[in-house]
């Protein structure tokens, strides 16, 4: 009788992520939609937090997403004034493939039966990596 053995599973995470992103996002310009969706979710989260007195009252007309194009530097910047991320949230959400802070927020709202108050877009945790 042979003894069973276990070996660690190995993966080249950069290539795996590249493969996953390219299979999900077939058009190279999709990254822009994904980053704008992330900005929109940040605005919705901030507004929701203001409704629950977690932050001071937010004037919805002041919420914005701006796109800056710098042809000389060859950069495109998407800037919003929504809720930001702490360094811990950045490590948790950006440092873990397929971990979505928006999905977690959406689940929390569902449990609190407040899912109709805002419309969160993100759910898969890969939009950021499409850029």
XYZ file of C-alpha atoms in Angstrom:
131
model
C 0.000 0.000 0.000
C 1.358 3.408 -0.992
C 1.495 6.211 1.500
C -0.318 9.360 0.556
C 1.668 12.534 0.447
C 0.762 16.135 0.099
C 2.737 18.794 -1.681
C 2.196 22.534 -1.682
C 0.312 23.925 -4.665
C 2.335 26.427 -6.653
C 1.153 29.150 -8.963
C 2.782 32.058 -10.699
C 0.409 34.654 -9.335
C 1.368 37.407 -11.789
C 0.711 35.185 -14.795
C -2.456 33.805 -13.227
C -3.757 37.324 -12.609
C -2.845 38.342 -16.167
C -4.672 35.301 -17.550
C -7.738 35.992 -15.407
C -7.891 39.696 -16.289
C -7.521 39.033 -20.011
C -10.212 36.369 -19.998
C -12.686 38.592 -18.128
C -11.852 41.838 -19.901
C -11.573 41.235 -23.629
C -11.383 44.905 -24.636
C -8.380 46.895 -23.451
C -10.411 50.048 -22.753
C -12.539 48.260 -20.111
C -10.076 49.402 -17.435
C -11.557 52.910 -17.656
C -15.085 51.695 -16.959
C -13.794 49.627 -14.026
C -11.927 52.524 -12.425
C -14.910 54.855 -12.881
C -17.118 52.160 -11.290
C -14.736 52.026 -8.318
C -14.973 55.816 -7.977
C -18.775 55.662 -8.190
C -18.853 53.047 -5.425
C -16.652 55.305 -3.265
C -19.177 58.133 -3.682
C -22.134 55.872 -2.877
C -20.404 54.519 0.236
C -19.683 58.032 1.508
C -23.282 59.091 0.919
C -24.587 55.976 2.699
C -22.253 56.643 5.629
C -23.640 60.185 5.883
C -27.205 58.835 6.045
C -26.194 56.727 9.039
C -24.329 59.558 10.799
C -20.966 57.803 10.379
C -19.660 60.972 8.709
C -20.945 64.541 8.631
C -23.807 65.279 6.268
C -22.785 65.014 2.628
C -24.142 67.284 -0.084
C -24.697 64.864 -2.944
C -24.364 67.637 -5.516
C -20.753 68.119 -4.404
C -19.763 64.516 -5.061
C -17.774 64.136 -8.245
C -15.579 61.964 -10.409
C -12.978 63.799 -12.481
C -10.860 62.393 -15.279
C -7.533 64.116 -15.952
C -5.570 63.434 -19.130
C -1.903 64.407 -19.293
C -0.771 63.747 -22.850
C 2.802 64.782 -22.150
C 3.207 62.401 -19.207
C 0.968 59.850 -20.953
C -1.187 59.413 -17.855
C -4.875 59.195 -17.174
C -6.073 59.913 -13.628
C -9.500 59.207 -12.185
C -10.127 61.290 -9.057
C -13.175 61.146 -6.786
C -14.091 62.728 -3.467
C -15.815 59.668 -2.066
C -14.842 57.529 0.873
C -11.164 56.623 0.773
C -9.390 53.521 1.960
C -7.227 53.154 5.030
C -3.851 51.474 4.581
C -5.377 48.337 6.125
C -8.264 48.387 3.622
C -5.822 48.881 0.753
C -3.770 45.918 1.917
C -6.863 43.747 2.409
C -8.668 44.723 -0.793
C -5.844 45.439 -3.231
C -3.414 42.924 -1.809
C -5.821 40.010 -2.199
C -6.935 39.024 -5.672
C -10.742 38.772 -6.012
C -11.355 40.431 -2.611
C -13.908 43.172 -3.088
C -14.499 45.857 -0.485
C -17.588 46.896 -2.443
C -18.956 43.352 -2.345
C -18.357 43.220 1.423
C -20.106 46.598 1.799
C -23.019 45.375 -0.334
C -23.390 42.260 1.842
C -23.349 44.386 5.000
C -26.112 46.563 3.547
C -28.143 43.492 2.566
C -27.891 42.170 6.124
C -28.973 45.551 7.484
C -31.870 45.509 4.993
C -30.683 48.792 3.480
C -29.679 47.511 0.043
C -32.020 49.892 -1.782
C -30.375 53.024 -0.335
C -27.335 52.968 -2.665
C -26.394 51.093 -5.808
C -22.934 49.564 -5.407
C -21.427 48.357 -8.691
C -18.288 46.404 -7.728
C -18.485 42.800 -6.670
C -15.653 40.703 -8.083
C -12.519 42.429 -6.798
C -10.618 42.472 -10.079
C -11.546 45.836 -11.621
C -8.568 47.606 -10.077
C -6.206 45.079 -11.640
C -7.654 45.643 -15.105
C -5.683 48.897 -15.189
